[in-house]
Amino acid sequence: MKEIHYKHIVQNVARLCEEANYDLGEDVVKAFQKAVQTESSEAGKDVLNQLIDNANIATQNRVPMCQDTGVSVFIVKLGQECHITGGSLYDAINEGVRIGYEDGYLRYSIVDDPINRKNTGDNTPSVIHTEITPGDHLEIHMTAKGGGAENMSALKMLTPSDGVEGVKKFILDTVQEAGPNACPPLVVGIGIGGNFESCAYLAKKSLFRPVGERHANQDIAAFEETLTQDINKLGIGPQGMGGSTTALDIKIEISPCHIAALPVAVNLNCHASRHKHVIL
Ligand code: SF4
């Protein structure tokens, strides 16, 4: 049984929070650079170049790439041969977030109660999903999820008779309705199948895959490709200025579901597609 100490987790989570907000992943920057070559509108090209400059400035000056430093969302894969010592896993993650957001001068974006809305003052609590896996590793995946894109996300319980066309229509309608409010160019995370709550998790989980990486299943990969092309025909463009780059990428995850159900969740991610991970 491998032991991992609470403090080791705290230090790593604090680092991930700062890096996620300062250092846009190479996958996203490459997608911006590629999009500049293909973008049809001059205004769209200009926005994409500004996003590249913005990412460079954030990295060089150690400042957040966006004022919205997001909800800290974690997918944690805990090996069943791994034992956390010195405190609880959830407390360690939240302490890491507290330290990372304070030391990194990152905006605190969480309120303690959705009705009374008092800021918690340290960006906790974070949203933590855990999966128990074979082995003795602790994998921590973190994203700082912006509020604008999250607000425009949607879930619908379709029925099997809606079919693939119904799934496509719901995804395109959701992106169309989001327009500029989700801060495009987007990464669109899609969950298909499962049930009401697991479908939303699939959509969120898909956003942790690197931009540009296709699904291992060839049929799903082809659907990702087709949807990316269809979304980019909507004309919304970078920051809603019009153009051919509404989405940098589409990610789909699927799961078995009930014979009477066809749940679909669309979790939009803005251009600040911030995901980092560590394996302990
Ligand atoms: S949705 Fe994304 S780009 Fe828009 S303000 Fe929030 S973090 Fe920034």
PDB file of N, CA and C in Angstrom, residues 1-4 77-83 131-139 279-280:
ATOM      1  N   MET A   1       0.851  -1.205   0.000  1.00  0.00           N
ATOM      2  CA  MET A   1       0.000   0.000   0.000  1.00  0.00           C
ATOM      3  C   MET A   1       0.884   1.251   0.000  1.00  0.00           C
ATOM      4  N   LYS A   2       0.704   2.096  -1.016  1.00  0.00           N
ATOM      5  CA  LYS A   2       1.486   3.345  -1.066  1.00  0.00           C
ATOM      6  C   LYS A   2       0.805   4.401  -0.182  1.00  0.00           C
ATOM      7  N   GLU A   3       1.664   5.184   0.521  1.00  0.00           N
ATOM      8  CA  GLU A   3       1.108   6.251   1.361  1.00  0.00           C
ATOM      9  C   GLU A   3       1.449   7.612   0.760  1.00  0.00           C
ATOM     10  N   ILE A   4       0.483   8.480   0.718  1.00  0.00           N
ATOM     11  CA  ILE A   4       0.722   9.852   0.241  1.00  0.00           C
ATOM     12  C   ILE A   4       0.244  10.798   1.334  1.00  0.00           C
ATOM     13  N   LYS A  77      -8.484  10.495  -9.509  1.00  0.00           N
ATOM     14  CA  LYS A  77      -8.492   9.042  -9.667  1.00  0.00           C
ATOM     15  C   LYS A  77      -7.626   8.465  -8.554  1.00  0.00           C
ATOM     16  N   LEU A  78      -8.280   7.806  -7.630  1.00  0.00           N
ATOM     17  CA  LEU A  78      -7.590   7.292  -6.440  1.00  0.00           C
ATOM     18  C   LEU A  78      -7.399   5.791  -6.581  1.00  0.00           C
ATOM     19  N   GLY A  79      -6.131   5.377  -6.650  1.00  0.00           N
ATOM     20  CA  GLY A  79      -5.814   3.945  -6.745  1.00  0.00           C
ATOM     21  C   GLY A  79      -6.230   3.246  -5.462  1.00  0.00           C
ATOM     22  N   GLN A  80      -6.786   2.043  -5.612  1.00  0.00           N
ATOM     23  CA  GLN A  80      -7.263   1.365  -4.397  1.00  0.00           C
ATOM     24  C   GLN A  80      -6.111   0.858  -3.517  1.00  0.00           C
ATOM     25  N   GLU A  81      -4.868   0.913  -4.036  1.00  0.00           N
ATOM     26  CA  GLU A  81      -3.704   0.547  -3.221  1.00  0.00           C
ATOM     27  C   GLU A  81      -3.015   1.790  -2.656  1.00  0.00           C
ATOM     28  N   CYS A  82      -3.703   2.890  -2.649  1.00  0.00           N
ATOM     29  CA  CYS A  82      -3.092   4.148  -2.207  1.00  0.00           C
ATOM     30  C   CYS A  82      -3.810   4.641  -0.942  1.00  0.00           C
ATOM     31  N   HIS A  83      -3.027   5.041   0.048  1.00  0.00           N
ATOM     32  CA  HIS A  83      -3.609   5.467   1.329  1.00  0.00           C
ATOM     33  C   HIS A  83      -3.191   6.898   1.618  1.00  0.00           C
ATOM     34  N   GLU A 131     -12.880   8.945  -8.651  1.00  0.00           N
ATOM     35  CA  GLU A 131     -13.063   7.624  -9.268  1.00  0.00           C
ATOM     36  C   GLU A 131     -12.042   6.696  -8.608  1.00  0.00           C
ATOM     37  N   ILE A 132     -12.477   5.533  -8.185  1.00  0.00           N
ATOM     38  CA  ILE A 132     -11.552   4.557  -7.600  1.00  0.00           C
ATOM     39  C   ILE A 132     -10.996   3.701  -8.736  1.00  0.00           C
ATOM     40  N   THR A 133      -9.670   3.602  -8.803  1.00  0.00           N
ATOM     41  CA  THR A 133      -9.031   2.900  -9.927  1.00  0.00           C
ATOM     42  C   THR A 133      -8.109   1.797  -9.404  1.00  0.00           C
ATOM     43  N   PRO A 134      -7.692   0.867 -10.261  1.00  0.00           N
ATOM     44  CA  PRO A 134      -6.702  -0.121  -9.823  1.00  0.00           C
ATOM     45  C   PRO A 134      -5.355   0.581  -9.597  1.00  0.00           C
ATOM     46  N   GLY A 135      -4.450  -0.061  -8.834  1.00  0.00           N
ATOM     47  CA  GLY A 135      -3.098   0.480  -8.690  1.00  0.00           C
ATOM     48  C   GLY A 135      -2.930   1.379  -7.470  1.00  0.00           C
ATOM     49  N   ASP A 136      -1.758   2.057  -7.417  1.00  0.00           N
ATOM     50  CA  ASP A 136      -1.442   2.832  -6.208  1.00  0.00           C
ATOM     51  C   ASP A 136      -1.161   4.304  -6.514  1.00  0.00           C
ATOM     52  N   HIS A 137      -1.665   4.779  -7.652  1.00  0.00           N
ATOM     53  CA  HIS A 137      -1.427   6.185  -8.004  1.00  0.00           C
ATOM     54  C   HIS A 137      -2.578   7.063  -7.553  1.00  0.00           C
ATOM     55  N   LEU A 138      -2.242   8.311  -7.310  1.00  0.00           N
ATOM     56  CA  LEU A 138      -3.278   9.320  -7.093  1.00  0.00           C
ATOM     57  C   LEU A 138      -3.132  10.319  -8.235  1.00  0.00           C
ATOM     58  N   GLU A 139      -4.133  10.345  -9.105  1.00  0.00           N
ATOM     59  CA  GLU A 139      -4.118  11.269 -10.259  1.00  0.00           C
ATOM     60  C   GLU A 139      -5.057  12.412  -9.945  1.00  0.00           C
ATOM     61  N   ILE A 279       0.334  13.341 -11.312  1.00  0.00           N
ATOM     62  CA  ILE A 279       0.199  11.953 -10.846  1.00  0.00           C
ATOM     63  C   ILE A 279       1.162  11.764  -9.679  1.00  0.00           C
ATOM     64  N   LEU A 280       0.624  11.406  -8.507  1.00  0.00           N
ATOM     65  CA  LEU A 280       1.475  11.243  -7.311  1.00  0.00           C
ATOM     66  C   LEU A 280       1.637   9.764  -6.997  1.00  0.00           C
TER      67      LEU A 280
END
